[in-house]
Each structure stands twice: as structure tokens, then as C-alpha cells.
Short mmCIF file of C-alpha atoms in Angstrom, two decimals:
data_model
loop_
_atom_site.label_atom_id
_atom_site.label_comp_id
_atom_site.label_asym_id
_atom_site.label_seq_id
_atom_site.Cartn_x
_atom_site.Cartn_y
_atom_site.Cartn_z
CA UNK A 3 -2.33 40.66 -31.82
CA UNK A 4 -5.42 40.25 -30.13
CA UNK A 5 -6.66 42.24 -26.94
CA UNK A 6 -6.70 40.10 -23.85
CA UNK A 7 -9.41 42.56 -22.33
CA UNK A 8 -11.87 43.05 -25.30
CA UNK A 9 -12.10 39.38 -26.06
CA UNK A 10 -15.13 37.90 -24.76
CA UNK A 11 -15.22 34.60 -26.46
CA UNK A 12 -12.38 32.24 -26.86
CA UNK A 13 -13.15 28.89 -28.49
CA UNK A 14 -16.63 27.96 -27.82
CA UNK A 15 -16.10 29.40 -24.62
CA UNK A 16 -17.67 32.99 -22.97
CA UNK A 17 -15.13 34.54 -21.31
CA UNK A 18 -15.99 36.96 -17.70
CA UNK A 19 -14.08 38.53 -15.20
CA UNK A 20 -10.06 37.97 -14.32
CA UNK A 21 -9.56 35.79 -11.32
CA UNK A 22 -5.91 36.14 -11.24
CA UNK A 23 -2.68 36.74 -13.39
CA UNK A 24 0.48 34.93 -13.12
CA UNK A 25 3.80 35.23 -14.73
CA UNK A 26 2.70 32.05 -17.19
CA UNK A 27 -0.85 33.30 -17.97
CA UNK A 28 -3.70 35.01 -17.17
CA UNK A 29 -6.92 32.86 -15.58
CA UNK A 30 -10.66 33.78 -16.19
CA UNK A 31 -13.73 33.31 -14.84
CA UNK A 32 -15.79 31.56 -18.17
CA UNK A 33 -18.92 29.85 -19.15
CA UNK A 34 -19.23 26.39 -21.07
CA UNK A 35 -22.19 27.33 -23.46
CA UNK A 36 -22.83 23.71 -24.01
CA UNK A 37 -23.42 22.22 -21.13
CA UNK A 38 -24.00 25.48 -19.34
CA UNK A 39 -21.62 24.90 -16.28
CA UNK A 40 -19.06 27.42 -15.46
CA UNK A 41 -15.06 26.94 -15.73
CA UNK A 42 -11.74 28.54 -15.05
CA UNK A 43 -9.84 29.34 -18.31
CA UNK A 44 -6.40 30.20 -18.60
CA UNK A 45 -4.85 31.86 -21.16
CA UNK A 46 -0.87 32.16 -22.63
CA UNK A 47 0.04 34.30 -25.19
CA UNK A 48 2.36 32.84 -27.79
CA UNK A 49 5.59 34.31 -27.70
CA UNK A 50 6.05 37.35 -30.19
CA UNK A 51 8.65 35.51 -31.86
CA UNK A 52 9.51 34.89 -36.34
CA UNK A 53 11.55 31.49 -35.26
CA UNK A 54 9.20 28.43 -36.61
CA UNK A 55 11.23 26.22 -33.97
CA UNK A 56 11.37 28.70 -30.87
CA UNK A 57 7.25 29.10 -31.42
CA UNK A 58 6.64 25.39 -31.53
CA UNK A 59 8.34 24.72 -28.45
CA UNK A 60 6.20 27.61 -26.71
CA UNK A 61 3.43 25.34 -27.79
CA UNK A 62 4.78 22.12 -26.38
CA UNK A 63 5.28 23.49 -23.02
CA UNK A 64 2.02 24.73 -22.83
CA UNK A 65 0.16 21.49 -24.13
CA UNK A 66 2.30 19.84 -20.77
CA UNK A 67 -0.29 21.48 -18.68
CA UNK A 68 -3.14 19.65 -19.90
CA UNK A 69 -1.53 16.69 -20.89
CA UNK A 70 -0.80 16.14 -17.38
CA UNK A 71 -3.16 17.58 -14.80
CA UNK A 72 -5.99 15.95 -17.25
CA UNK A 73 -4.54 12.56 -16.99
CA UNK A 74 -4.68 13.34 -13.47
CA UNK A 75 -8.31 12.39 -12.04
CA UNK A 76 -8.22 13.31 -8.10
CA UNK A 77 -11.18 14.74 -5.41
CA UNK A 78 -7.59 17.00 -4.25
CA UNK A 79 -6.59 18.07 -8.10
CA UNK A 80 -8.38 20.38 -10.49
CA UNK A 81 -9.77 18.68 -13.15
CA UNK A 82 -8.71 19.86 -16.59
CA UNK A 83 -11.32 20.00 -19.59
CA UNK A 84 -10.27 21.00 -22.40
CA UNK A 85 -6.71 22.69 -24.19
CA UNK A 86 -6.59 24.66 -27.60
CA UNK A 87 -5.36 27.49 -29.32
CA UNK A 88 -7.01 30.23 -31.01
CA UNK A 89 -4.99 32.74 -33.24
CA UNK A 90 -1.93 33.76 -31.08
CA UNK A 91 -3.12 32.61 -27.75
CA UNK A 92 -3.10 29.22 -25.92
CA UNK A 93 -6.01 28.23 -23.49
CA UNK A 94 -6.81 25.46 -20.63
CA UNK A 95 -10.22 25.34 -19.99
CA UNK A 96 -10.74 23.62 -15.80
CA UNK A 97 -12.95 22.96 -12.87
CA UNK A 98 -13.72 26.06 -11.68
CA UNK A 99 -13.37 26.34 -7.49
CA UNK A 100 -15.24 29.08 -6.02
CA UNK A 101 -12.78 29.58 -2.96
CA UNK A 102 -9.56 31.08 -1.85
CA UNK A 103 -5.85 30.18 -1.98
CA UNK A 104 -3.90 29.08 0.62
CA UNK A 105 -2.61 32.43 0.62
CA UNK A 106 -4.96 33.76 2.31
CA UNK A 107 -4.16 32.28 5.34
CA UNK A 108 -0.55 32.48 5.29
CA UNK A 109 -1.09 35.87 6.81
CA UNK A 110 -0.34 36.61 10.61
CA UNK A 111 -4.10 37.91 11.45
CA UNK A 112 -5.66 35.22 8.80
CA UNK A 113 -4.22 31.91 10.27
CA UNK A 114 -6.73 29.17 10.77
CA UNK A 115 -6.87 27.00 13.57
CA UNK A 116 -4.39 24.36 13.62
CA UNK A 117 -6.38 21.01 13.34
CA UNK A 118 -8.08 23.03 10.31
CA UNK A 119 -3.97 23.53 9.01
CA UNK A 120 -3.45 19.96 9.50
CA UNK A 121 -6.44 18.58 7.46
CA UNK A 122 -5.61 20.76 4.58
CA UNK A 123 -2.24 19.91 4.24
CA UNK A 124 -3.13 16.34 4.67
CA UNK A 125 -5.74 16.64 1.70
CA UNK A 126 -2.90 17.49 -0.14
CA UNK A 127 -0.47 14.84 0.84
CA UNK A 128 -3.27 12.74 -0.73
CA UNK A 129 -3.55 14.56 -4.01
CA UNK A 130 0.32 14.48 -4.34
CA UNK A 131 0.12 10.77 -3.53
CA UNK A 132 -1.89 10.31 -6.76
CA UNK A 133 -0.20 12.33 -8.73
CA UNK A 134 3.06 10.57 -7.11
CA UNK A 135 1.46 7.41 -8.32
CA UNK A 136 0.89 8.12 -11.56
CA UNK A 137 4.48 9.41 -11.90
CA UNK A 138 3.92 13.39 -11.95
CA UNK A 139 5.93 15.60 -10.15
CA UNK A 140 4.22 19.18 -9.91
CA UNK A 141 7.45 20.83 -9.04
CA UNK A 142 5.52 24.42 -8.17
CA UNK A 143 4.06 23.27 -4.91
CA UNK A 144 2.88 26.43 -3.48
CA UNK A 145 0.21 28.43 -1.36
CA UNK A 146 -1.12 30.06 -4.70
CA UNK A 147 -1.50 26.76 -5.93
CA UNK A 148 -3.56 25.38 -3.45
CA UNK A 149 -7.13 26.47 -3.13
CA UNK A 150 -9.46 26.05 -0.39
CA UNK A 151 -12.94 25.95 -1.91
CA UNK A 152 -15.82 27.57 -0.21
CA UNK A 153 -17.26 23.98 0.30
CA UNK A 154 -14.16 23.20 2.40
CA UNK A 155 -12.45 20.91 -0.68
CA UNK A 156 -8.78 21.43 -1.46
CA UNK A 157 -7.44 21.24 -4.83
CA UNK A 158 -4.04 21.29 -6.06
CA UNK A 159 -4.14 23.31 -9.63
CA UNK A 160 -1.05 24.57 -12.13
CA UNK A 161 0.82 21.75 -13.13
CA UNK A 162 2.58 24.20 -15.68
CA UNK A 163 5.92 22.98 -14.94
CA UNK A 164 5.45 19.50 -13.70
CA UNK A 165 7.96 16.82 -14.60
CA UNK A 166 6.52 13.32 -16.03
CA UNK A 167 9.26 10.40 -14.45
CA UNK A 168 10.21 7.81 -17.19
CA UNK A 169 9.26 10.09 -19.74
CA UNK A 170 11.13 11.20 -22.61
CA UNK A 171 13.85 13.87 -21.63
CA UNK A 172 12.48 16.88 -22.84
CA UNK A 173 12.64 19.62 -20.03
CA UNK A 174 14.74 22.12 -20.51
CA UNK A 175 17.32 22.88 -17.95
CA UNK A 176 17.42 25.77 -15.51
CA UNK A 177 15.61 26.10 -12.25
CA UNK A 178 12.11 26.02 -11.96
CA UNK A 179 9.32 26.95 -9.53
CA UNK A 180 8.99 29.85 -6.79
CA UNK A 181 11.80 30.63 -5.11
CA UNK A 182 10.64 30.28 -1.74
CA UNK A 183 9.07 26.92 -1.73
CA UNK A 184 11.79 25.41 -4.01
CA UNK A 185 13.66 22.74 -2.69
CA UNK A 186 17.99 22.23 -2.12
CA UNK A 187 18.14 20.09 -5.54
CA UNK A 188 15.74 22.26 -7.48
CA UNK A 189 18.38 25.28 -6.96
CA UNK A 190 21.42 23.31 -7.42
CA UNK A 191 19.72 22.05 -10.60
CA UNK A 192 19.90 18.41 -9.18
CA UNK A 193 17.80 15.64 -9.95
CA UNK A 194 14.01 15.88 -8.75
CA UNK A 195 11.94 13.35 -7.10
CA UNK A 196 8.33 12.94 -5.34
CA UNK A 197 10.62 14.65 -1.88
CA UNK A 198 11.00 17.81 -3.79
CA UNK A 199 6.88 18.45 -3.62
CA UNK A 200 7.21 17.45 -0.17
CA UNK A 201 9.83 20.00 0.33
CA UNK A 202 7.68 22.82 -0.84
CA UNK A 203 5.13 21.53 0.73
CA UNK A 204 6.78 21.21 4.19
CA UNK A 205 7.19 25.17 3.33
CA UNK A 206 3.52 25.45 2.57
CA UNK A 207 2.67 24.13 6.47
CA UNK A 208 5.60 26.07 8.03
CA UNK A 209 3.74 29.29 6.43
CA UNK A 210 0.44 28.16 7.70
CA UNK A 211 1.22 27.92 11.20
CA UNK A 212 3.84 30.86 11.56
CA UNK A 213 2.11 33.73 8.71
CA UNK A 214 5.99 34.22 7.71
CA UNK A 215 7.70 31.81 4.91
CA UNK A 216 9.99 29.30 6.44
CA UNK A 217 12.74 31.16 4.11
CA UNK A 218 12.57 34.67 3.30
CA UNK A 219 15.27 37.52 1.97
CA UNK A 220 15.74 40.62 -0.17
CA UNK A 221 15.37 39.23 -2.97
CA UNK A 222 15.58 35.62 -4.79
CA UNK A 223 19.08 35.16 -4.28
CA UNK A 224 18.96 35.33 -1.04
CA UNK A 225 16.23 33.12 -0.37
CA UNK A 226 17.73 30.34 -2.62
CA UNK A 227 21.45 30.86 -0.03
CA UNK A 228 18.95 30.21 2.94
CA UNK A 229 17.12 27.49 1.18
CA UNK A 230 20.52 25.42 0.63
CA UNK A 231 22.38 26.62 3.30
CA UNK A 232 20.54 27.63 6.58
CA UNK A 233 17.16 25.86 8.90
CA UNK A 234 14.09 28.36 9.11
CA UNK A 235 13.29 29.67 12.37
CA UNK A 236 12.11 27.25 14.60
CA UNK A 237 8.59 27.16 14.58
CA UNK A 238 8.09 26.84 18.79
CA UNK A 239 9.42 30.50 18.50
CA UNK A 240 6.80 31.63 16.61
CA UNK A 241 3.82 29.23 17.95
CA UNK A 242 5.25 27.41 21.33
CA UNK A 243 1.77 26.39 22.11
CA UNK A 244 2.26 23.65 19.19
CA UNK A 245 2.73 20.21 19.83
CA UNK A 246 6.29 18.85 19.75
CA UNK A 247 4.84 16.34 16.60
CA UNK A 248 4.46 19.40 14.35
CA UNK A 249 8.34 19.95 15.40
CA UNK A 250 9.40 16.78 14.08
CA UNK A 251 7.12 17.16 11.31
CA UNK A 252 8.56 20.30 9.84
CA UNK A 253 12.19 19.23 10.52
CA UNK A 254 11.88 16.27 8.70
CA UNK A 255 9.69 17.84 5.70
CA UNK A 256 12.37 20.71 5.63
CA UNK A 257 15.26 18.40 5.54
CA UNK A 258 18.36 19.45 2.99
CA UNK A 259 18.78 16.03 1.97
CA UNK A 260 16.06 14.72 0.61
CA UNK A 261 16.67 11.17 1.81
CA UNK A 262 16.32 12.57 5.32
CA UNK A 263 12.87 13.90 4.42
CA UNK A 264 9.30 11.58 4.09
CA UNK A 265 9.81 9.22 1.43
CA UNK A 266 5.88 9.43 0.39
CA UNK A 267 3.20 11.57 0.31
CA UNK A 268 1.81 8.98 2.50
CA UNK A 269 4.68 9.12 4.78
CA UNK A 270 4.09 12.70 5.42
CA UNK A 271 0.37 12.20 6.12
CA UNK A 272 1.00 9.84 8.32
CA UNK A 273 2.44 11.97 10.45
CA UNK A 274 0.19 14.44 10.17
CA UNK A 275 -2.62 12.15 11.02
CA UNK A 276 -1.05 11.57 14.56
CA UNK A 277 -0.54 15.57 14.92
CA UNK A 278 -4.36 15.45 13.93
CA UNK A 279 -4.86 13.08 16.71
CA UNK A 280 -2.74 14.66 19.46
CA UNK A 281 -4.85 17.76 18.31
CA UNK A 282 -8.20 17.03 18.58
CA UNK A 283 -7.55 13.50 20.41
CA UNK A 284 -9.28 11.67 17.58
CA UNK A 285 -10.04 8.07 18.12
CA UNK A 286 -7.79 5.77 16.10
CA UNK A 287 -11.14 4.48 14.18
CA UNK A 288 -11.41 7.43 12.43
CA UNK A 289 -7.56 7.29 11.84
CA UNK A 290 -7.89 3.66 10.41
CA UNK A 291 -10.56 4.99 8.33
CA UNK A 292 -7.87 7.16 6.37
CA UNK A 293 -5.85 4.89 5.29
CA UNK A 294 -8.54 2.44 3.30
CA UNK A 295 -8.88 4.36 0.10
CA UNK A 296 -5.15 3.96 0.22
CA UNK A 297 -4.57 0.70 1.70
CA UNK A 298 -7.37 -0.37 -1.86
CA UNK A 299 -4.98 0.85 -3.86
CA UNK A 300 -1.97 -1.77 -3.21
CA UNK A 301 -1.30 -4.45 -5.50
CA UNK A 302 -1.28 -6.56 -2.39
CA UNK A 303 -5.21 -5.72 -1.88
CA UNK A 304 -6.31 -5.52 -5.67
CA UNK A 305 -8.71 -7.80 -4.68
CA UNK A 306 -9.86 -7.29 -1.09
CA UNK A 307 -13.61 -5.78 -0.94
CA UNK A 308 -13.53 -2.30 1.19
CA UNK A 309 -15.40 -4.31 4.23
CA UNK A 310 -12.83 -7.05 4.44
CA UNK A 311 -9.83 -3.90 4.30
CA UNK A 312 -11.75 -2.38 7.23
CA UNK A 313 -12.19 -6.08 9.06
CA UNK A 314 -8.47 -6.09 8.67
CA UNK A 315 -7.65 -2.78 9.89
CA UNK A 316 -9.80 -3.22 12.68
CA UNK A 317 -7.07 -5.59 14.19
CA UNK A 318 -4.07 -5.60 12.90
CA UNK A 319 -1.20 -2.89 13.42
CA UNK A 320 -0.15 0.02 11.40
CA UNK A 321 3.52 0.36 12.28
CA UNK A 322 6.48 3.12 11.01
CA UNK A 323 9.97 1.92 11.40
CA UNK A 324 12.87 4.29 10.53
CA UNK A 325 15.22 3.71 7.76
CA UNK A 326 18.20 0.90 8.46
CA UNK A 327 16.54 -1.09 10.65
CA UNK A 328 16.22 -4.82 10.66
CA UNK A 329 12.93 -5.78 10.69
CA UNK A 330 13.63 -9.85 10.37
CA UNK A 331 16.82 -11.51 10.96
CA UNK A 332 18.31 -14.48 8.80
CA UNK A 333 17.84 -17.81 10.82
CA UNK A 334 15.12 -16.54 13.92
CA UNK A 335 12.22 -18.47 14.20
CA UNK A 336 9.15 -16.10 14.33
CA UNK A 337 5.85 -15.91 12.20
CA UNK A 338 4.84 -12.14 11.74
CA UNK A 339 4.34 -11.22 8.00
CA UNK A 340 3.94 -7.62 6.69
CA UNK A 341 2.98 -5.70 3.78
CA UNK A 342 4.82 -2.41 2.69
CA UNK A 343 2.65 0.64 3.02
CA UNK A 344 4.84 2.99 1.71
CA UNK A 345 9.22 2.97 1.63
CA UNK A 346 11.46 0.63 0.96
CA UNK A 347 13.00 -2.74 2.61
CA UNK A 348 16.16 -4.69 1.86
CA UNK A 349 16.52 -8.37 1.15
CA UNK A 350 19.44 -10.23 2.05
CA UNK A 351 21.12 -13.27 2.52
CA UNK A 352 24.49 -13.45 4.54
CA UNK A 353 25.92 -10.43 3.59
CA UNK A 354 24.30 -10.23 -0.52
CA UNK A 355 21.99 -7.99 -1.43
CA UNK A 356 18.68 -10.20 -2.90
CA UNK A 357 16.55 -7.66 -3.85
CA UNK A 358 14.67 -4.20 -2.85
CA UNK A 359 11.19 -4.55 -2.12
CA UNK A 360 8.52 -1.67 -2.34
CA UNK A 361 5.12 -0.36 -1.21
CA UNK A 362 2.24 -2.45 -1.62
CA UNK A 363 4.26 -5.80 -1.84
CA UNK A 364 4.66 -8.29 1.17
CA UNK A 365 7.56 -10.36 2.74
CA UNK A 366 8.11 -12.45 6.02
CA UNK A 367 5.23 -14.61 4.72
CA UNK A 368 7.52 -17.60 4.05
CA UNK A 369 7.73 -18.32 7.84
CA UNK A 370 4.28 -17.71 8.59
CA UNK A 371 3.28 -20.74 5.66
CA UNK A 372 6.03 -22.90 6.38
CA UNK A 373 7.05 -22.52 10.13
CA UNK A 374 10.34 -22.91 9.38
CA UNK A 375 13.19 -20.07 10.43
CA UNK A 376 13.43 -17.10 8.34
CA UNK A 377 15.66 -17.77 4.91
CA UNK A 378 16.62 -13.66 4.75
CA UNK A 379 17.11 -10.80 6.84
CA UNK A 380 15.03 -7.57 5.77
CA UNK A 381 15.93 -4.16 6.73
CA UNK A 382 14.06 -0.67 6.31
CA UNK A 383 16.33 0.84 2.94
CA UNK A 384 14.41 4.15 4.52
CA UNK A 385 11.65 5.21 7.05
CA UNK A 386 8.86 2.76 6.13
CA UNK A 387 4.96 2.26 7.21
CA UNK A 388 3.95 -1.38 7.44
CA UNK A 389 0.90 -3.38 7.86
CA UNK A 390 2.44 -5.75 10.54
CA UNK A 391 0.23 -9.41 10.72
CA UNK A 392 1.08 -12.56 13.20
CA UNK A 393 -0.45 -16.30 12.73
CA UNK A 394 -2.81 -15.76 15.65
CA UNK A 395 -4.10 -12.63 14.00
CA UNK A 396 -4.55 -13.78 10.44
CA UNK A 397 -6.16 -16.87 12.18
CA UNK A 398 -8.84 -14.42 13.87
CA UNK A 399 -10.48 -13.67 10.65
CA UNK A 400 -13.56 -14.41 8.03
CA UNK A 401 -12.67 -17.72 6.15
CA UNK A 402 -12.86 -15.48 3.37
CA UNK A 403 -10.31 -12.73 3.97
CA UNK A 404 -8.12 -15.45 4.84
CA UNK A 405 -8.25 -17.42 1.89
CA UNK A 406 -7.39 -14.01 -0.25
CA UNK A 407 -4.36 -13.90 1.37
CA UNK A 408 -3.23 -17.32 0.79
CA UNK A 409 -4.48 -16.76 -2.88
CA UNK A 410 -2.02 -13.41 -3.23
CA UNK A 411 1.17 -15.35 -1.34
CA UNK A 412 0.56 -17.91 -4.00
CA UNK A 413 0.48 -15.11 -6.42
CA UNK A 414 3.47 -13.66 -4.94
CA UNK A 415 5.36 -16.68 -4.66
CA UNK A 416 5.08 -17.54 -8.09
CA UNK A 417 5.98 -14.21 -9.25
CA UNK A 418 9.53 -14.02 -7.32
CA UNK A 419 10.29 -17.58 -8.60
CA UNK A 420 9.72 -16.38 -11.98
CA UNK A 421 12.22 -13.67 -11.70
CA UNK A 422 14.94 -15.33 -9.87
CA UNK A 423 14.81 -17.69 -13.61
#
């Protein structure tokens, strides 16, 4: 069995000093030889165990890692480089971040400022939102796991245990993650979704602001009863000088039942982005100016250049609507269109269900082309963020811009006749 603290090279890799040690593995500082850059490596050891089957399996798990995280290509996620193994060990070479944890300032006498909170959580909404997107579900969302580089860049890292949606079924079962950032459903061994990160994360931001976890007890069984069963201190005990937002913010994040809770990543940075703003009163420009890179990545907008997204967001209105409300009723005669930023609306005629839209597509646009009362009603299926547009708005911009949008209702048109056949 080979010695952890004599080895100095592992793969083509030079191996340095220990940055940290986990329950999983142990991470180094290391040096890439070849293109002379440094990187973080982390290394597993395989499990001392004669089953064939038990020792493959080992392996699997550990290739999950950097399967995922290196599919995953994010400013706000740690880039993965390279995965191997070398006599009994396994290795994941990374970025390496020179900075600290989050941690660090989870302490009573460390905590940061609170805009300074609000931006790094927000950072991570957005990493979470791409990971989100592309169907990974880090499960392990915690302030160890969340690094604050010394260049002021956050970075999500350790997808050891993240979950793939859609994929094959190959987890085992049991519960996973830390106990005190785990969500209701992860201890009750429940189904997980993209609200479970956003559960741990709400946890994350309760720590930041207070220095004390929103759940704590003797030991983990204790903190798992609180978790399912009880509300963390309220945070105006703690901090009252905090703005009532950061309340709401933290209730909702911390919610038992996950439909109560943000729906998106970009739900929950949404809010955050008006606790910025009642913070440092920041003008909505630079608050519009968030929202682009995501607003680019909506089917709706494949197409839109980023000048034309900002023309558009320079005039039109951002909107958040709670879940079961009706947005447009069956037989009024009105024009405003929208398009789904994040949630989910309900289509229906009379009292039939039609369909369940989602983020990124439009509806109401029917009315706007034809003038003619609305042929639906369409109701929030839960709390939603819209892109709200009227005729006299649409009519205000460029030529161009407006003849994309007649170009993508064509687009959509055709594409919901083709599945009502």
C-alpha cells in the first residue's frame, strides 16, 4: 500500500503540500509539469477490500466526480482536468483557487459585510443555475465547498456525491451530504431536486449572516430532528439591523417543503438581487445588467445579439408573480405577452388542463398578433419571474429586434401545432 506522505509524484503530476483532508479524500497542492501551471489534486484510496465487484464500484463512484464537475464549464465551478488511477489510489487533478472557504467567515468575529454576503451567495445561485441546467444536482452544498478566491471569484468545488437527473439509476440509497446543510427530503431519503441545493444553500447564507448554523445539536441525530421538524432561530434575533428582504429570503430558502421554497437558482437570486439593492441602493441598470447572460441563454432569445437583450431590458418589465395566480383569463381582451424566466405556468381551457409551460418559452402572444380575446387562461403552477411585454412596448423598438420576435412566435407557433398532431 503506498504512503500518502512519501509520494511526491502521482501520474505525471508533482505532488506539494496538503491543503485539506476530507472524509472522501485527501486534496494537494500539485504542479502540472507540462504546461507548468499549478493544480489541486485529490486523492482516494481504494478500499482495502478482496471483492472484484465491491472494488469496482469504489471506482465508479469516484470516476462520478470528474465525469460531472468536468462536463461542468462555469466562471462559479472548479474546473476539473484530469481523473486516473495509479496503483491503489484514485486522483482528480482541478483548477487550483488560491483563497479561502466560506468557512472562514461563518465565524462570529470573521463575518463579512452583508452586501459582500449577498454577492457571494448570488455567485453561487449562478453556478448552481448551470449546473441546474445541465441537469446536476451537487447534493453537498456547503461552506467547505465554496471557496472565495483571493481575487474575489467564487467557485463551487466537490461534486463527489452529485446526482445526474435522467440518468441511469445507479446511486445507491442512504442519505447523503453534511448533516447540517442537508435538506427535509435528503433525511427522509425522499426524492431530490434542484430545491434541495437551494436548501443547503439557504443554510449556507443563514451561517453567513448569524456565525451559528441555522440547525445545530449534539450530534447528527439531532440536527437531522431539527432539520425536519423545527425553523432555525430567526435571524432578526441574531442581526435585527438586517433588512426585512433577507427575512423573507431565508424563510422561503429554509422552507420544509420544497415546493414552498425558490423554484430556481434564478429564483433565489432574484431575490437576492433586490436585498443587494435595498443594501447598497443599487440602480436597477446594474440590476438589469444581471440578468443578460441569463436572459442569452433562453430558447426564446437563441438568437437575440447581447445589444438587442439589453435594448429590451432597458424597457420592458421584469416581473415575479407567486405560484396559483392567474396571469390571463380565458375570453378578456388584452395584448400583453410574456416570456417565462424561470417557474412554471398552467394552460387551460374551461376547466382542462392544456399543457404546462416552462422557463424560457412564451405565451399570451396569440392576442398580441391577432387582437382577438384570449383563447386560454394561464396561471403561475409556482412562484414565477416573467419578462412582461405590451403592443405599445414591442412597437417602441429597432425594426430589427422586432422582426426576431415575430420570427420566434412563428417558430413557436409552429412548434405547438405540431404537438397538438
Amino acid at each position: 500500500m503506498l504512503d500518502l506522505n512519501s509520494l511526491k509524484t502521482i501520474g505525471r503530476y508533482e505532488i506539494g503540500k496538503k491543503l485539506g483532508q476530507g472524509s472522501k479524500g485527501t486534496v494537494y497542492l500539485g504542479t502540472d509539469p507540462y504546461i507548468e501551471r499549478q493544480v489541486a489534486i485529490k486523492i482516494y484510496r481504494l478500499p482495502n477490500d478482496n471483492v472484484a465487484k465491491e472494488v469496482k464500484k469504489y471506482k465508479k463512484k469516484f470516476f462520478t466526480e470528474a465525469q460531472l464537475a468536468g462536463r461542468l464549464l462555469h466562471p462559479n465551478i472548479v474546473t476539473v482536468y484530469d481523473a486516473d488511477l495509479y496503483e491503489d489510489l484514485c486522483y482528480i487533478t482541478m483548477e487550483y483557487v488560491d483563497g479561502a472557504t466560506f468557512d472562514k467567515y461563518c465565524k462570529p468575529n470573521t463575518l463579512l459585510p452583508v452586501e459582500k454576503v449577498l454577492e457571494m451567495v448570488f455567485s453561487v445561485c449562478k453556478g448552481l443555475e448551470y449546473a441546474h441546467q445541465n441537469s446536476v444536482i451537487h447534493r453537498d452544498i456547503k461552506p467547505s465547498n465554496i471557496i472565495l478566491s483571493s481575487e474575489g471569484q467564487i467557485k463551487i468545488t466537490d461534486f463527489s456525491i452529485a446526482y445526474v437527473k435522467r440518468s441511469q439509476p445507479t446511486l445507491e440509497t442512504g442519505i447523503f451530504g453534511s448533516p447540517s446543510y442537508m435538506c427535509p427530503e435528503q433525511i427522509k431519503e425522499e426524492p431530490i431536486t434542484e430545491r434541495s441545493d437551494l436548501f443547503s444553500l439557504g443554510s449556507v447564507l443563514y451561517e453567513l449572516l448569524a456565525g451559528l448554523k441555522s440547525f445545530d445539536g449534539e450530534n447528527e441525530y439531532a440536527i437531522m430532528y431539527k432539520i425536519v421538524n423545527e425553523d432555525p432561530p430567526q435571524i432578526f434575533d441574531l442581526r435585527p439591523e438586517l433588512p426585512k428582504i433577507i427575512g423573507e429570503i431565508l424563510d422561503k430558502a429554509l422552507a420544509k417543503d420544497p415546493s414552498e421554497r425558490y423554484q430556481s437558482a434564478m429564483d433565489f437570486a432574484y431575490d437576492l438581487r433586490l436585498a443587494l439593492h435595498d443594501v447598497q441602493n443599487t440602480p436597477k441598470e446594474s440590476l438589469d445588467s444581471e440578468l443578460l447572460n441569463y436572459i442569452q441563454a433562453l430558447p426564446f432569445f437563441h438568437n437575440f445579439t447581447e445589444s438587442q437583450i439589453n435594448e429590451i431590458l432597458s424597457v420592458t418589465d421584469v416581473i415575479k408573480v407567486e405560484g396559483n395566480k392567474t396571469i390571463i383569463q380565458e375570453g378578456e381582451i388584452d395584448d400583453p405577452f410574456y416570456i417565462l424566466i424561470s417557474g412554471q405556468v398552467v394552460v387551460r381551457k374551461g376547466k382542462k388542463v392544456v399543457t404546462t409551460l416552462e422557463k424560457g418559452q412564451c405565451f399570451g402572444e396569440m392576442a398580441y398578433l391577432t387582437g382577438e380575446a384570449r383563447n386560454a387562461s394561464i396561471a403561475t403552477k409556482n412562484e414565477c419571474i416573467l419578462l412582461k411585454f405590451s403592443s405599445t412596448l414591442l412597437d417602441g423598438l429597432s425594426e430589427p429586434i422586432q422582426l426576431l420576435f415575430f420570427k420566434n412566435f412563428t417558430q413557436t407557433i409552429i412548434h405547438r401545432l405540431s404537438g397538438s398532431t
